[in-house]
């Protein structure tokens, strides 16, 4: 989804820090390495890739190892714009990609309180924790 803002993030793919963090959390919980190993930015296959594709692919890799995702919690750290009006639609997109109910997908936002590169509006960060279980 497109969120109106005076600037955006640049990246090899779509620079979706939130989807990337959750993707890395899935890979991490399943001990499957990291996002850079699975989706190298040198690989033209992933150029301009929609990050929900990374997310779905990581989920499939974990499922192929016998894991199922129980829930996901995440935080976007961004000075502006405010994201809270988009929380439910972003959660719905993530839930669909993760194959989860809405209530199993948590999404939080915070500013960096004007401190550091994120606080100066130069960058954004995302953190994610994913619980996996073997059915
Ligand atoms: O970090 P801070 O205390 O300023 O966040 C206050 C509220 O603003 C939080 O509840 C958070 O959900 C929201 N927020 C937001 N978009 C951001 C940063 C914070 O909607 N980029
Ligand atoms: Mg605060």
Coordinates of N, CA and C and ligand atoms in Angstrom, one line a residue:
X1 N 0.8 -1.2 0.0 CA 0.0 0.0 0.0 C 0.9 1.2 0.0
X2 N 0.4 2.3 -0.5 CA 1.1 3.6 -0.6 C 0.7 4.5 0.5
X3 N 1.7 5.0 1.2 CA 1.4 5.9 2.3 C 1.9 7.3 2.0
X4 N 1.1 8.3 1.9 CA 1.6 9.6 1.5 C 2.6 10.1 2.4
X5 N 3.8 10.6 1.9 CA 4.8 11.2 2.8 C 5.7 12.1 1.9
X6 N 6.4 13.0 2.6 CA 7.3 13.9 1.8 C 8.5 13.2 1.3
X7 N 8.8 12.0 1.8 CA 10.0 11.3 1.2 C 9.7 9.8 1.5
X8 N 10.6 9.0 0.9 CA 10.5 7.5 1.0 C 11.8 6.9 1.3
X9 N 11.8 5.6 1.4 CA 13.1 4.8 1.6 C 13.6 4.3 0.2
X10 N 14.9 4.4 0.1 CA 15.5 3.8 -1.1 C 16.0 2.4 -0.8
X11 N 15.9 1.5 -1.8 CA 16.5 0.2 -1.5 C 16.6 -0.6 -2.8
X12 N 17.3 -1.7 -2.8 CA 17.4 -2.5 -4.0 C 16.1 -3.1 -4.4
X13 N 15.4 -3.6 -3.3 CA 14.0 -4.1 -3.6 C 13.1 -2.9 -3.3
X14 N 12.0 -3.2 -2.6 CA 11.0 -2.1 -2.3 C 11.3 -1.4 -1.0
X15 N 12.4 -1.7 -0.3 CA 12.8 -1.1 0.9 C 11.7 -1.1 2.0
X16 N 10.9 -2.2 2.0 CA 9.9 -2.4 3.0 C 10.5 -3.0 4.3
X17 N 11.0 -2.1 5.2 CA 11.7 -2.6 6.3 C 10.9 -3.5 7.2
X18 N 9.6 -3.3 7.3 CA 8.8 -4.1 8.1 C 8.7 -5.5 7.6
X19 N 8.3 -5.7 6.3 CA 8.3 -7.0 5.7 C 9.6 -7.7 5.8
X20 N 10.7 -7.0 5.6 CA 12.0 -7.6 5.7 C 12.4 -8.0 7.1
X21 N 12.0 -7.3 8.1 CA 12.3 -7.7 9.5 C 11.5 -9.0 9.9
X22 N 10.3 -9.0 9.4 CA 9.5 -10.2 9.7 C 10.0 -11.4 9.0
X23 N 10.4 -11.2 7.7 CA 11.0 -12.3 6.9 C 12.3 -12.8 7.7
X24 N 13.1 -11.9 8.1 CA 14.3 -12.3 8.9 C 14.0 -13.0 10.2
X25 N 12.9 -12.6 10.8 CA 12.5 -13.2 12.1 C 12.1 -14.7 11.8
X26 N 11.4 -14.9 10.7 CA 10.9 -16.3 10.4 C 12.2 -17.1 10.1
X27 N 13.1 -16.6 9.2 CA 14.3 -17.3 8.9 C 15.1 -17.6 10.2
X28 N 15.2 -16.6 11.0 CA 15.9 -16.8 12.3 C 15.3 -17.8 13.2
X29 N 14.0 -17.8 13.4 CA 13.4 -18.8 14.3 C 13.6 -20.2 13.8
X30 N 13.6 -20.3 12.5 CA 13.8 -21.7 11.9 C 15.3 -22.0 11.6
X31 N 16.2 -21.1 12.0 CA 17.6 -21.3 11.8 C 17.9 -21.5 10.4
X32 N 17.3 -20.7 9.5 CA 17.5 -20.9 8.1 C 18.4 -19.8 7.5
X33 N 19.2 -19.1 8.3 CA 20.1 -18.1 7.8 C 19.3 -16.7 7.8
X34 N 19.8 -15.8 6.9 CA 19.2 -14.5 6.9 C 18.7 -14.1 5.5
X35 N 18.0 -13.0 5.5 CA 17.3 -12.5 4.3 C 18.3 -12.2 3.1
X36 N 19.5 -11.8 3.5 CA 20.5 -11.4 2.5 C 21.0 -12.7 1.8
X37 N 21.0 -13.8 2.5 CA 21.5 -15.1 1.9 C 20.5 -15.6 1.0
X38 N 19.2 -15.5 1.3 CA 18.1 -16.0 0.5 C 17.7 -15.1 -0.7
X39 N 17.9 -13.8 -0.5 CA 17.5 -12.9 -1.5 C 18.6 -11.9 -1.7
X40 N 19.7 -12.3 -2.2 CA 20.9 -11.4 -2.4 C 20.5 -10.2 -3.3
X41 N 21.0 -9.0 -3.0 CA 20.6 -7.9 -3.8 C 21.4 -7.9 -5.1
X42 N 22.3 -8.9 -5.3 CA 23.1 -9.0 -6.5 C 22.3 -9.9 -7.5
X43 N 21.2 -10.5 -7.0 CA 20.4 -11.4 -7.9 C 19.3 -10.7 -8.5
X44 N 19.4 -10.5 -9.9 CA 18.4 -9.8 -10.6 C 17.0 -10.3 -10.4
X45 N 16.9 -11.6 -10.0 CA 15.5 -12.2 -9.8 C 14.7 -11.4 -8.8
X46 N 15.4 -10.8 -7.8 CA 14.7 -10.1 -6.7 C 14.7 -8.6 -6.9
X47 N 15.3 -8.1 -8.0 CA 15.2 -6.7 -8.2 C 13.8 -6.2 -8.3
X48 N 13.5 -5.1 -7.5 CA 12.2 -4.6 -7.5 C 11.1 -5.6 -7.0
X49 N 11.6 -6.6 -6.3 CA 10.6 -7.6 -5.8 C 9.8 -7.0 -4.7
X50 N 8.5 -7.3 -4.7 CA 7.6 -7.0 -3.7 C 8.0 -7.8 -2.4
X51 N 8.1 -7.1 -1.3 CA 8.6 -7.7 -0.1 C 7.7 -8.8 0.5
X52 N 6.4 -8.7 0.1 CA 5.5 -9.7 0.6 C 5.9 -11.1 0.0
X53 N 6.5 -11.0 -1.2 CA 7.0 -12.3 -1.8 C 8.1 -12.9 -1.0
X54 N 9.0 -12.0 -0.4 CA 10.1 -12.5 0.5 C 9.4 -13.2 1.7
X55 N 8.4 -12.5 2.2 CA 7.8 -13.0 3.4 C 7.1 -14.4 3.1
X56 N 6.4 -14.5 2.0 CA 5.7 -15.8 1.7 C 6.8 -16.8 1.5
X57 N 7.9 -16.5 0.8 CA 8.9 -17.5 0.5 C 9.6 -18.0 1.8
X58 N 9.8 -17.1 2.8 CA 10.4 -17.5 4.1 C 9.4 -18.4 4.8
X59 N 8.2 -18.0 4.8 CA 7.2 -18.9 5.4 C 7.2 -20.3 4.8
X60 N 7.3 -20.3 3.5 CA 7.3 -21.7 2.8 C 8.5 -22.4 3.1
X61 N 9.7 -21.7 3.3 CA 10.9 -22.4 3.6 C 10.8 -23.0 5.1
X62 N 10.2 -22.2 6.0 CA 10.0 -22.7 7.4 C 9.0 -23.9 7.4
X63 N 7.9 -23.8 6.6 CA 6.9 -24.8 6.6 C 7.5 -26.1 6.0
X64 N 8.4 -25.9 5.0 CA 9.1 -27.1 4.4 C 10.0 -27.8 5.4
X65 N 10.4 -27.1 6.5 CA 11.2 -27.7 7.6 C 10.3 -28.2 8.7
X66 N 9.0 -28.2 8.5 CA 8.0 -28.7 9.5 C 7.5 -27.7 10.5
X67 N 7.9 -26.4 10.3 CA 7.4 -25.4 11.2 C 6.1 -24.8 10.8
X68 N 5.3 -24.3 11.8 CA 4.2 -23.4 11.4 C 4.3 -22.2 12.2
X69 N 3.9 -21.0 11.7 CA 4.0 -19.8 12.4 C 2.8 -19.6 13.3
X70 N 3.1 -19.3 14.6 CA 2.1 -19.2 15.6 C 1.6 -17.7 15.7
X71 N 2.6 -16.8 15.8 CA 2.2 -15.4 15.8 C 3.4 -14.5 15.4
X72 N 3.2 -13.3 15.1 CA 4.3 -12.3 14.8 C 4.0 -11.0 15.5
X73 N 5.1 -10.5 16.1 CA 5.0 -9.1 16.7 C 6.0 -8.3 16.0
X74 N 5.7 -7.0 15.8 CA 6.6 -6.2 15.1 C 6.5 -4.7 15.5
X75 N 7.6 -4.0 15.2 CA 7.6 -2.5 15.5 C 8.3 -1.8 14.4
X76 N 7.7 -0.8 13.9 CA 8.3 0.1 12.9 C 8.8 1.4 13.7
X77 N 10.0 1.7 13.6 CA 10.5 2.9 14.2 C 10.8 4.0 13.1
X78 N 10.0 5.0 13.1 CA 10.0 6.0 12.0 C 9.5 7.3 12.6
X79 N 10.2 8.4 12.3 CA 9.9 9.7 12.8 C 8.6 10.2 12.3
X80 N 8.5 10.1 11.0 CA 7.3 10.6 10.3 C 7.2 9.9 8.9
X81 N 6.1 9.8 8.3 CA 4.8 10.2 8.8 C 4.3 9.2 9.9
X82 N 3.1 9.6 10.5 CA 2.5 8.7 11.4 C 1.8 7.6 10.7
X83 N 2.0 6.4 11.2 CA 1.5 5.2 10.5 C 0.2 4.6 11.1
X84 N -0.2 5.1 12.3 CA -1.3 4.4 13.0 C -2.6 4.2 12.2
X85 N -2.9 5.2 11.3 CA -4.1 5.1 10.6 C -4.1 3.9 9.6
X86 N -2.9 3.4 9.3 CA -2.7 2.3 8.4 C -2.5 1.0 9.0
X87 N -2.6 1.0 10.4 CA -2.2 -0.3 11.1 C -3.1 -1.5 10.7
X88 N -4.4 -1.3 10.6 CA -5.2 -2.4 10.3 C -5.1 -2.9 8.9
X89 N -4.8 -2.0 7.9 CA -4.7 -2.5 6.6 C -3.3 -3.2 6.4
X90 N -2.3 -2.7 7.1 CA -1.0 -3.4 7.0 C -1.0 -4.7 7.7
X91 N -1.7 -4.8 8.9 CA -1.9 -6.1 9.6 C -2.6 -7.1 8.7
X92 N -3.6 -6.6 7.9 CA -4.3 -7.5 7.1 C -3.4 -8.1 6.0
X93 N -2.6 -7.2 5.4 CA -1.6 -7.7 4.3 C -0.7 -8.7 4.9
X94 N -0.1 -8.4 6.1 CA 0.8 -9.3 6.7 C 0.2 -10.6 7.0
X95 N -1.0 -10.5 7.6 CA -1.7 -11.8 8.0 C -2.0 -12.7 6.8
X96 N -2.3 -12.1 5.7 CA -2.6 -12.9 4.5 C -1.3 -13.5 4.0
X97 N -0.2 -12.8 4.0 CA 1.1 -13.3 3.6 C 1.6 -14.4 4.5
X98 N 1.3 -14.3 5.8 CA 1.8 -15.2 6.8 C 0.8 -16.4 7.0
X99 N -0.4 -16.3 6.5 CA -1.4 -17.3 6.7 C -1.9 -17.4 8.1
X100 N -2.0 -16.2 8.7 CA -2.4 -16.1 10.1 C -3.7 -15.3 10.2
X101 N -4.4 -15.5 11.4 CA -5.6 -14.7 11.7 C -5.0 -13.3 12.1
X102 N -5.8 -12.3 11.9 CA -5.5 -10.9 12.3 C -5.0 -10.8 13.7
X103 N -5.6 -11.5 14.6 CA -5.3 -11.4 16.0 C -3.9 -12.0 16.4
X104 N -3.3 -12.7 15.4 CA -2.0 -13.3 15.7 C -0.9 -12.4 15.1
X105 N -1.3 -11.3 14.5 CA -0.3 -10.4 13.9 C -0.3 -9.0 14.6
X106 N 0.7 -8.7 15.3 CA 0.8 -7.4 16.1 C 1.7 -6.5 15.3
X107 N 1.3 -5.2 15.3 CA 2.1 -4.2 14.6 C 2.1 -2.9 15.5
X108 N 3.3 -2.5 15.9 CA 3.4 -1.3 16.7 C 4.3 -0.3 15.9
X109 N 4.1 0.9 16.4 CA 4.9 2.0 15.8 C 5.5 2.9 16.9
X110 N 6.7 3.4 16.6 CA 7.2 4.4 17.5 C 8.2 5.3 16.8
X111 N 8.4 6.5 17.3 CA 9.4 7.4 16.8 C 10.7 7.1 17.6
X112 N 11.8 7.6 17.1 CA 13.1 7.5 17.8 C 13.3 8.8 18.7
X113 N 12.2 9.5 18.9 CA 12.2 10.7 19.8 C 13.3 11.7 19.3
X114 N 13.5 11.8 18.0 CA 14.4 12.8 17.4 C 15.9 12.5 17.6
X115 N 16.2 11.3 18.1 CA 17.6 10.9 18.4 C 18.1 10.0 17.3
X116 N 19.3 10.3 16.9 CA 20.0 9.4 15.9 C 19.5 9.5 14.5
X117 N 20.0 8.7 13.6 CA 19.6 8.9 12.2 C 18.1 8.6 11.9
X118 N 17.5 7.7 12.7 CA 16.1 7.5 12.5 C 15.3 8.8 13.0
X119 N 15.8 9.3 14.2 CA 15.2 10.4 14.8 C 15.3 11.7 13.9
X120 N 16.4 11.7 13.1 CA 16.6 12.9 12.2 C 15.9 12.7 10.9
X121 N 15.1 11.6 10.8 CA 14.4 11.3 9.6 C 15.2 10.8 8.4
X122 N 16.4 10.3 8.7 CA 17.3 9.9 7.6 C 17.0 8.4 7.2
X123 N 16.4 7.7 8.2 CA 16.2 6.2 8.0 C 15.0 5.7 8.8
X124 N 14.8 4.4 8.7 CA 13.7 3.8 9.4 C 14.2 2.4 9.9
X125 N 13.7 1.9 10.9 CA 14.0 0.6 11.4 C 12.8 -0.2 11.7
X126 N 12.9 -1.5 11.7 CA 11.8 -2.4 12.1 C 12.4 -3.5 12.9
X127 N 11.6 -4.0 13.8 CA 12.0 -5.1 14.7 C 10.8 -6.1 14.6
X128 N 11.2 -7.4 14.7 CA 10.1 -8.4 14.6 C 10.5 -9.6 15.4
X129 N 9.5 -10.2 16.0 CA 9.7 -11.5 16.7 C 8.6 -12.5 16.2
X130 N 9.0 -13.6 15.8 CA 8.0 -14.6 15.2 C 8.2 -15.9 16.1
X131 N 7.0 -16.4 16.5 CA 7.0 -17.7 17.2 C 6.6 -18.8 16.2
X132 N 7.5 -19.9 16.2 CA 7.2 -21.0 15.3 C 6.9 -22.2 16.3
X133 N 6.1 -23.1 15.8 CA 5.9 -24.4 16.5 C 5.9 -25.5 15.5
X134 N 6.2 -26.7 16.0 CA 6.0 -27.9 15.2 C 4.7 -28.5 15.5
X135 N 3.8 -28.6 14.5 CA 2.4 -29.0 14.8 C 2.3 -30.3 15.5
Ligands
LIG1 O1 7.1 7.2 19.7 P1 6.0 8.0 20.2 O2 5.8 8.0 21.6 O3 6.0 9.4 19.7 O4 4.7 7.4 19.5 C1 3.4 7.9 19.9 C2 2.3 7.1 19.1 O5 2.4 7.5 17.8 C3 2.4 5.6 19.2 O6 1.2 5.1 19.8 C4 2.5 5.1 17.8 O7 1.7 4.1 17.5 C5 2.3 6.3 17.0 N1 3.2 6.4 15.9 C6 2.8 6.3 14.6 N2 3.6 6.5 13.5 C7 5.0 6.7 13.7 C8 5.4 6.8 15.1 C9 4.5 6.6 16.1 O8 1.6 6.2 14.3 N3 5.8 6.8 12.7
LIG2 MG1 6.6 8.1 23.3

